[in-house]
């Protein structure tokens, strides 16, 4: 039976996090898998270079606690690696590590700067994913403008190098195909453990521009799909709303009836997590009307630039899979045609300048 270990951790305090890691490892039998030669990869969510207090990225204190326990178990080779949004270069990685307060972690483990890539199961992958013996997937619990929730499965998208990620959006422009691709990717990466940072979570316009929601939990599981089921319960999210959960069930990757929780009680958010505008303004999931519009393409939710907030940094243009954003007179301008409503632009905008609008396709 898939087990999810649940531990309350009210804040990012080193000793409390370490105790939680020890309890999770014991509950899930992690100790038996770690030897001095095991090449351990910690894969956090480093979406972009943001201060940890903004709730966008996996908090460095979570990594610190994991590394402490792994070292006690004898692990000699511990690497931290992710491919943030935008380009995948050593220089851009250094900037992200600095902004996310990861640089001090380099005294405890190696921070990846090698941008070599490989290929497995039809996916381009960052090299550390291919070289690791034991992958610990370390997501942050957030809402997401495309996939509704971002936890274990969605975090693995960062195993695809840099802007190659945008290809997957182009090849799978509808949410059903994209969610199934994420599940395909999870079956290739096969994390040995997923360890969720759900201490300070993000609600509203996640994954980059929402608000902090303090939940005070860490969750861990050997099964990434089961962990996501528990994470959805914590958000008080109807599982049918999150396409990766729906398809994981359909593909028999998860069975909510078989989930066993161990450790502290899991108390669902009350009120439920606020959802992104891109979801609440959209009609994809909710109404008969929405179903009609979904099939007949009459209205969709699209990004729109708030020019007062836009600082002209160009990160949206860099991340747009359809290359339909230009910077003109220091403001982002989105072309009328070609948008696939993936909201990568909103995800990467540091100024919260991408808003949403429901309208007919041009
Ligand atoms: S404009 Fe934004 S939502 Fe539209 S395709 Fe580009 S990144 Fe995706
Ligand atoms: S919309 Fe956001 S990401 Fe795009 S240029 Fe403006 S501030 Fe930068």
Tab-separated table of C-alpha atoms and ligand atoms in Angstrom:
chain	number	residue	atom	x	y	z
A	1	UNK	CA	0.000	0.000	0.000
A	2	UNK	CA	1.509	3.407	-0.945
A	3	UNK	CA	2.428	5.309	2.196
A	4	UNK	CA	2.586	9.065	2.644
A	5	UNK	CA	4.489	10.177	5.717
A	6	UNK	CA	3.122	13.423	7.206
A	7	UNK	CA	4.985	15.684	9.644
A	8	UNK	CA	3.960	19.035	10.977
A	9	UNK	CA	6.743	21.643	10.806
A	10	UNK	CA	5.367	25.077	11.731
A	11	UNK	CA	8.262	27.084	10.299
A	12	UNK	CA	11.611	26.765	8.521
A	13	UNK	CA	13.579	25.954	11.644
A	14	UNK	CA	16.620	23.708	11.178
A	15	UNK	CA	16.126	21.326	14.095
A	16	UNK	CA	12.382	20.851	13.478
A	17	UNK	CA	13.022	20.127	9.797
A	18	UNK	CA	15.820	17.692	10.643
A	19	UNK	CA	13.552	15.807	13.076
A	20	UNK	CA	10.883	15.665	10.376
A	21	UNK	CA	13.374	14.293	7.825
A	22	UNK	CA	14.510	11.588	10.297
A	23	UNK	CA	10.892	10.581	10.949
A	24	UNK	CA	10.043	10.484	7.228
A	25	UNK	CA	13.143	8.427	6.399
A	26	UNK	CA	12.349	5.942	9.150
A	27	UNK	CA	8.694	5.637	8.139
A	28	UNK	CA	9.655	4.988	4.508
A	29	UNK	CA	12.765	2.855	5.066
A	30	UNK	CA	15.097	5.257	3.264
A	31	UNK	CA	18.107	4.376	5.438
A	32	UNK	CA	18.430	0.944	3.788
A	33	UNK	CA	18.934	2.524	0.354
A	34	UNK	CA	21.764	4.902	1.197
A	35	UNK	CA	25.361	3.691	1.083
A	36	UNK	CA	28.562	5.762	0.882
A	37	UNK	CA	28.644	5.179	-2.887
A	38	UNK	CA	25.029	6.131	-3.602
A	39	UNK	CA	24.898	9.149	-5.919
A	40	UNK	CA	22.050	11.139	-4.418
A	41	UNK	CA	20.360	13.889	-6.412
A	42	UNK	CA	18.244	16.506	-4.649
A	43	UNK	CA	15.888	18.047	-7.222
A	44	UNK	CA	14.265	21.174	-5.731
A	45	UNK	CA	11.836	23.560	-7.392
A	46	UNK	CA	14.032	26.454	-8.536
A	47	UNK	CA	11.547	27.948	-10.953
A	48	UNK	CA	13.401	31.264	-11.023
A	49	UNK	CA	15.790	33.325	-8.904
A	50	UNK	CA	13.441	34.425	-6.125
A	51	UNK	CA	13.925	35.101	-2.448
A	52	UNK	CA	12.683	32.084	-0.424
A	53	UNK	CA	10.272	34.299	1.506
A	54	UNK	CA	8.184	34.628	-1.697
A	55	UNK	CA	7.196	30.960	-1.621
A	56	UNK	CA	8.166	30.298	-5.239
A	57	UNK	CA	11.073	27.900	-4.655
A	58	UNK	CA	11.873	25.002	-2.333
A	59	UNK	CA	13.228	26.549	0.856
A	60	UNK	CA	16.999	25.972	1.343
A	61	UNK	CA	16.386	24.924	4.964
A	62	UNK	CA	14.532	21.848	3.662
A	63	UNK	CA	17.578	20.868	1.583
A	64	UNK	CA	19.865	21.542	4.565
A	65	UNK	CA	17.884	19.109	6.739
A	66	UNK	CA	17.868	16.437	4.035
A	67	UNK	CA	21.622	16.763	3.499
A	68	UNK	CA	22.306	16.538	7.239
A	69	UNK	CA	20.436	13.227	7.505
A	70	UNK	CA	21.938	11.861	4.279
A	71	UNK	CA	25.456	12.645	5.526
A	72	UNK	CA	24.693	10.869	8.815
A	73	UNK	CA	23.669	7.842	6.756
A	74	UNK	CA	27.073	7.956	5.075
A	75	UNK	CA	26.158	9.485	1.704
A	76	UNK	CA	29.325	10.940	0.156
A	77	UNK	CA	27.917	12.093	-3.179
A	78	UNK	CA	25.067	14.570	-2.853
A	79	UNK	CA	24.264	16.867	-5.763
A	80	UNK	CA	21.618	19.599	-5.938
A	81	UNK	CA	20.352	20.186	-9.472
A	82	UNK	CA	17.415	21.694	-11.306
A	83	UNK	CA	16.778	23.433	-14.595
A	84	UNK	CA	14.988	26.708	-13.827
A	85	UNK	CA	12.844	28.540	-16.389
A	86	UNK	CA	14.812	30.344	-19.122
A	87	UNK	CA	18.221	29.383	-20.409
A	88	UNK	CA	20.266	26.590	-18.820
A	89	UNK	CA	23.809	27.902	-18.436
A	90	UNK	CA	26.312	27.906	-15.568
A	91	UNK	CA	25.965	31.686	-15.302
A	92	UNK	CA	22.166	31.573	-15.071
A	93	UNK	CA	22.323	28.733	-12.526
A	94	UNK	CA	24.717	30.747	-10.343
A	95	UNK	CA	22.294	33.682	-10.378
A	96	UNK	CA	19.374	31.476	-9.396
A	97	UNK	CA	21.342	29.805	-6.565
A	98	UNK	CA	22.314	33.216	-5.213
A	99	UNK	CA	18.796	34.659	-5.381
A	100	UNK	CA	17.254	31.555	-3.792
A	101	UNK	CA	19.809	31.531	-0.932
A	102	UNK	CA	21.288	28.213	-2.078
A	103	UNK	CA	24.937	29.329	-2.158
A	104	UNK	CA	25.606	28.418	1.523
A	105	UNK	CA	24.421	24.877	0.692
A	106	UNK	CA	27.600	24.474	-1.379
A	107	UNK	CA	29.476	23.928	1.897
A	108	UNK	CA	27.306	20.866	2.557
A	109	UNK	CA	26.720	19.398	-0.911
A	110	UNK	CA	27.554	20.080	-4.540
A	111	UNK	CA	25.519	22.665	-6.452
A	112	UNK	CA	25.287	21.584	-10.069
A	113	UNK	CA	26.921	23.870	-12.634
A	114	UNK	CA	27.452	21.266	-15.319
A	115	UNK	CA	24.947	21.927	-18.084
A	116	UNK	CA	25.512	18.697	-19.996
A	117	UNK	CA	22.330	16.965	-21.079
A	118	UNK	CA	21.268	13.521	-22.189
A	119	UNK	CA	18.249	11.722	-23.517
A	120	UNK	CA	16.060	8.983	-22.076
A	121	UNK	CA	12.582	7.693	-22.852
A	122	UNK	CA	12.045	10.337	-25.540
A	123	UNK	CA	12.904	13.242	-23.216
A	124	UNK	CA	15.930	15.514	-23.122
A	125	UNK	CA	17.123	15.497	-19.496
A	126	UNK	CA	19.707	17.355	-17.461
A	127	UNK	CA	22.707	15.068	-16.980
A	128	UNK	CA	22.487	14.793	-13.146
A	129	UNK	CA	19.089	13.099	-13.480
A	130	UNK	CA	20.615	10.427	-15.698
A	131	UNK	CA	23.642	9.895	-13.492
A	132	UNK	CA	21.915	9.637	-10.104
A	133	UNK	CA	21.290	6.388	-8.205
A	134	UNK	CA	18.742	7.888	-5.823
A	135	UNK	CA	16.644	10.892	-6.820
A	136	UNK	CA	14.909	12.855	-4.092
A	137	UNK	CA	12.290	15.036	-5.746
A	138	UNK	CA	11.847	18.116	-3.512
A	139	UNK	CA	8.851	20.130	-4.755
A	140	UNK	CA	7.180	23.164	-3.245
A	141	UNK	CA	3.406	23.015	-2.839
A	142	UNK	CA	1.834	25.663	-5.052
A	143	UNK	CA	-1.112	26.383	-7.262
A	144	UNK	CA	-0.424	26.492	-10.988
A	145	UNK	CA	-2.085	28.447	-13.798
A	146	UNK	CA	-1.949	25.517	-16.202
A	147	UNK	CA	-1.919	22.304	-14.163
A	148	UNK	CA	-3.917	23.746	-11.208
A	149	UNK	CA	-1.486	22.278	-8.659
A	150	UNK	CA	2.288	22.030	-8.613
A	151	UNK	CA	3.725	19.311	-6.390
A	152	UNK	CA	5.569	16.042	-7.086
A	153	UNK	CA	4.762	15.291	-10.726
A	154	UNK	CA	4.927	18.900	-11.957
A	155	UNK	CA	8.278	19.488	-10.250
A	156	UNK	CA	9.852	16.887	-12.516
A	157	UNK	CA	9.334	19.182	-15.519
A	158	UNK	CA	12.515	20.912	-14.313
A	159	UNK	CA	14.454	17.768	-15.274
A	160	UNK	CA	14.144	18.960	-18.884
A	161	UNK	CA	16.938	21.399	-19.739
A	162	UNK	CA	16.256	25.101	-20.164
A	163	UNK	CA	14.153	26.305	-23.027
A	164	UNK	CA	13.763	22.747	-24.365
A	165	UNK	CA	10.900	22.683	-21.868
A	166	UNK	CA	8.993	25.009	-24.173
A	167	UNK	CA	9.011	22.321	-26.896
A	168	UNK	CA	6.823	20.158	-24.706
A	169	UNK	CA	4.292	22.973	-24.481
A	170	UNK	CA	4.300	23.376	-28.268
A	171	UNK	CA	4.012	19.656	-28.907
A	172	UNK	CA	1.268	19.278	-26.298
A	173	UNK	CA	-0.706	22.517	-26.419
A	174	UNK	CA	-3.774	21.164	-24.669
A	175	UNK	CA	-3.757	20.461	-20.967
A	176	UNK	CA	-4.765	16.795	-21.334
A	177	UNK	CA	-1.794	15.928	-23.561
A	178	UNK	CA	0.579	18.063	-21.511
A	179	UNK	CA	-0.479	16.373	-18.254
A	180	UNK	CA	-0.005	12.956	-19.789
A	181	UNK	CA	3.473	14.006	-20.942
A	182	UNK	CA	4.289	15.013	-17.377
A	183	UNK	CA	3.223	11.559	-16.249
A	184	UNK	CA	5.343	9.986	-19.016
A	185	UNK	CA	8.280	12.033	-17.746
A	186	UNK	CA	7.717	10.885	-14.171
A	187	UNK	CA	7.905	7.272	-15.363
A	188	UNK	CA	11.285	8.013	-16.967
A	189	UNK	CA	12.780	9.962	-14.044
A	190	UNK	CA	11.371	7.597	-11.391
A	191	UNK	CA	12.198	9.540	-8.214
A	192	UNK	CA	13.045	7.192	-5.339
A	193	UNK	CA	11.484	9.591	-2.880
A	194	UNK	CA	9.385	12.733	-3.115
A	195	UNK	CA	9.773	15.157	-0.231
A	196	UNK	CA	7.275	18.023	-0.314
A	197	UNK	CA	7.962	21.450	1.160
A	198	UNK	CA	4.457	22.391	2.324
A	199	UNK	CA	5.521	24.652	5.171
A	200	UNK	CA	4.896	27.953	3.412
A	201	UNK	CA	2.900	27.177	0.299
A	202	UNK	CA	1.607	29.344	-2.525
A	203	UNK	CA	-2.045	29.974	-3.388
A	204	UNK	CA	-3.688	32.214	-5.987
A	205	UNK	CA	-1.625	33.037	-9.059
A	206	UNK	CA	0.971	30.311	-8.663
A	207	UNK	CA	3.471	29.081	-9.455
A	208	UNK	CA	5.287	32.434	-9.623
A	209	UNK	CA	2.980	35.230	-8.558
A	210	UNK	CA	0.648	33.960	-5.841
A	211	UNK	CA	0.422	34.617	-2.122
A	212	UNK	CA	1.977	32.705	0.754
A	213	UNK	CA	-0.312	30.240	2.482
A	214	UNK	CA	1.174	28.911	5.711
A	215	UNK	CA	0.318	25.205	6.094
A	216	UNK	CA	3.214	23.970	8.268
A	217	UNK	CA	3.766	20.498	6.793
A	218	UNK	CA	6.331	18.316	5.152
A	219	UNK	CA	5.096	15.228	3.296
A	220	UNK	CA	7.159	12.362	1.917
A	221	UNK	CA	6.398	9.278	-0.123
A	222	UNK	CA	8.115	6.674	-2.249
A	223	UNK	CA	5.270	7.147	-4.747
A	224	UNK	CA	5.085	10.570	-6.398
A	225	UNK	CA	1.454	10.076	-7.506
A	226	UNK	CA	0.306	9.121	-4.032
A	227	UNK	CA	2.118	12.108	-2.606
A	228	UNK	CA	0.248	14.351	-5.038
A	229	UNK	CA	-3.062	12.850	-3.907
A	230	UNK	CA	-2.192	13.784	-0.309
A	231	UNK	CA	-0.990	17.236	-1.401
A	232	UNK	CA	-4.321	17.873	-3.159
A	233	UNK	CA	-6.135	16.887	0.055
A	234	UNK	CA	-3.986	19.354	1.969
A	235	UNK	CA	-4.960	22.131	-0.469
A	236	UNK	CA	-8.615	21.013	-0.200
A	237	UNK	CA	-8.550	20.699	-3.977
A	238	UNK	CA	-11.020	18.434	-5.748
A	239	UNK	CA	-8.725	15.842	-7.359
A	240	UNK	CA	-10.802	15.873	-10.542
A	241	UNK	CA	-9.697	19.477	-11.065
A	242	UNK	CA	-5.997	18.617	-11.306
A	243	UNK	CA	-5.367	16.919	-14.657
A	244	UNK	CA	-2.198	15.120	-13.540
A	245	UNK	CA	-4.175	13.497	-10.726
A	246	UNK	CA	-7.065	12.605	-13.032
A	247	UNK	CA	-4.792	10.959	-15.555
A	248	UNK	CA	-2.634	9.247	-12.930
A	249	UNK	CA	-5.797	7.565	-11.702
A	250	UNK	CA	-6.925	6.738	-15.217
A	251	UNK	CA	-3.556	5.170	-15.995
A	252	UNK	CA	-3.660	3.181	-12.719
A	253	UNK	CA	-0.585	4.995	-11.414
A	254	UNK	CA	-2.453	6.015	-8.291
A	255	UNK	CA	-5.367	4.700	-6.311
A	256	UNK	CA	-6.708	7.182	-3.775
A	257	UNK	CA	-8.532	4.397	-1.933
A	258	UNK	CA	-5.215	2.698	-1.192
A	259	UNK	CA	-3.348	5.693	0.252
A	260	UNK	CA	-2.055	5.152	3.773
A	261	UNK	CA	-1.116	8.232	5.789
A	262	UNK	CA	1.330	7.852	8.657
A	263	UNK	CA	2.700	10.330	11.189
A	264	UNK	CA	0.822	13.514	12.061
A	265	UNK	CA	-2.801	14.096	11.090
A	266	UNK	CA	-3.248	15.844	7.751
A	267	UNK	CA	-5.664	18.735	8.205
A	268	UNK	CA	-6.993	20.142	4.931
A	269	UNK	CA	-6.806	23.871	4.226
A	270	UNK	CA	-9.880	25.745	5.380
A	271	UNK	CA	-10.810	27.699	3.375
A	272	UNK	CA	-9.422	25.783	0.371
A	273	UNK	CA	-6.427	27.199	-1.510
A	274	UNK	CA	-7.314	30.128	-3.768
A	275	UNK	CA	-6.879	29.077	-7.384
A	276	UNK	CA	-5.068	31.041	-10.123
A	277	UNK	CA	-7.079	33.529	-12.188
A	278	UNK	CA	-6.119	31.524	-15.256
A	279	UNK	CA	-8.164	28.650	-13.807
A	280	UNK	CA	-11.057	30.496	-12.193
A	281	UNK	CA	-11.579	32.761	-15.201
A	282	UNK	CA	-11.275	29.798	-17.527
A	283	UNK	CA	-14.100	27.481	-18.332
A	284	UNK	CA	-12.111	24.352	-18.732
A	285	UNK	CA	-13.263	22.531	-15.663
A	286	UNK	CA	-16.450	23.893	-14.308
A	287	UNK	CA	-19.637	24.272	-16.244
A	288	UNK	CA	-21.644	22.755	-19.041
A	289	UNK	CA	-21.173	26.130	-20.683
A	290	UNK	CA	-17.428	25.701	-20.172
A	291	UNK	CA	-17.508	22.275	-21.733
A	292	UNK	CA	-19.301	23.723	-24.745
A	293	UNK	CA	-16.755	26.507	-25.114
A	294	UNK	CA	-13.876	24.103	-24.550
A	295	UNK	CA	-14.958	21.911	-27.460
A	296	UNK	CA	-16.094	24.674	-29.767
A	297	UNK	CA	-13.254	27.012	-28.963
A	298	UNK	CA	-15.362	30.097	-28.449
A	299	UNK	CA	-13.640	31.494	-25.393
A	300	UNK	CA	-10.436	30.833	-23.509
A	301	UNK	CA	-8.295	32.465	-20.886
A	302	UNK	CA	-5.328	34.373	-22.298
A	303	UNK	CA	-2.502	36.388	-20.751
A	304	UNK	CA	-2.610	40.154	-20.882
A	305	UNK	CA	0.194	42.535	-19.896
A	306	UNK	CA	-0.380	45.097	-17.156
A	307	UNK	CA	1.805	47.823	-18.665
A	308	UNK	CA	1.987	49.775	-15.427
A	309	UNK	CA	3.661	46.876	-13.706
A	310	UNK	CA	5.772	45.629	-16.621
A	311	UNK	CA	9.453	46.491	-16.220
A	312	UNK	CA	10.439	45.253	-19.669
A	313	UNK	CA	12.815	42.553	-18.390
A	314	UNK	CA	11.964	40.176	-21.259
A	315	UNK	CA	11.713	37.000	-19.187
A	316	UNK	CA	8.217	36.336	-20.534
A	317	UNK	CA	9.514	36.587	-24.107
A	318	UNK	CA	12.376	34.199	-23.311
A	319	UNK	CA	10.022	31.589	-21.890
A	320	UNK	CA	7.161	31.817	-24.397
A	321	UNK	CA	7.072	28.508	-26.318
A	322	UNK	CA	5.297	30.169	-29.250
A	323	UNK	CA	7.710	33.145	-29.362
A	324	UNK	CA	4.822	35.599	-29.655
A	325	UNK	CA	6.005	38.131	-27.052
A	326	UNK	CA	8.114	41.117	-28.042
A	327	UNK	CA	9.551	43.889	-25.919
A	328	UNK	CA	8.641	47.249	-27.393
A	329	UNK	CA	9.494	50.520	-25.693
A	330	UNK	CA	10.403	48.577	-22.549
A	331	UNK	CA	7.043	46.855	-22.304
A	332	UNK	CA	5.997	43.320	-23.191
A	333	UNK	CA	3.573	43.022	-26.069
A	334	UNK	CA	1.792	39.733	-26.711
A	335	UNK	CA	0.699	39.017	-30.270
A	336	UNK	CA	-2.994	38.435	-30.788
A	337	UNK	CA	-2.589	35.089	-32.515
A	338	UNK	CA	-0.779	31.903	-31.589
A	339	UNK	CA	-1.151	31.811	-27.814
A	340	UNK	CA	-1.695	28.331	-26.358
A	341	UNK	CA	-2.572	29.597	-22.852
A	342	UNK	CA	0.319	27.754	-21.217
A	343	UNK	CA	1.015	30.718	-18.864
A	344	UNK	CA	4.792	30.189	-18.932
A	345	UNK	CA	4.983	33.970	-19.317
A	346	UNK	CA	3.029	34.536	-16.108
A	347	UNK	CA	5.111	31.896	-14.329
A	348	UNK	CA	8.367	33.712	-15.113
A	349	UNK	CA	7.286	37.338	-14.659
A	350	UNK	CA	9.025	38.811	-11.599
A	351	UNK	CA	6.739	41.877	-11.552
A	352	UNK	CA	3.345	40.118	-11.484
A	353	UNK	CA	2.587	42.002	-14.677
A	354	UNK	CA	0.881	39.186	-16.584
A	355	UNK	CA	-2.814	39.101	-15.877
A	356	UNK	CA	-5.544	37.005	-17.421
A	357	UNK	CA	-8.484	37.761	-19.630
A	358	UNK	CA	-11.226	35.536	-20.954
A	359	UNK	CA	-11.926	36.219	-24.560
A	360	UNK	CA	-12.582	34.660	-27.892
A	361	UNK	CA	-9.634	33.448	-29.950
A	362	UNK	CA	-8.636	36.024	-32.555
B	1	LIG	S1	1.941	34.295	-24.523
B	1	LIG	FE1	2.192	33.294	-22.525
B	1	LIG	S2	0.451	31.882	-22.400
B	1	LIG	FE2	0.660	32.476	-24.568
B	1	LIG	S3	1.965	30.906	-25.494
B	1	LIG	FE3	3.326	32.564	-24.838
B	1	LIG	S4	3.966	31.961	-22.772
B	1	LIG	FE4	2.179	30.696	-23.272
B	2	LIG	S1	5.577	41.156	-18.482
B	2	LIG	FE1	6.831	40.601	-16.730
B	2	LIG	S2	8.377	39.195	-17.556
B	2	LIG	FE2	7.464	40.253	-19.294
B	2	LIG	S3	8.815	42.005	-19.661
B	2	LIG	FE3	7.139	42.715	-18.334
B	2	LIG	S4	7.966	42.461	-16.259
B	2	LIG	FE4	9.291	41.248	-17.591
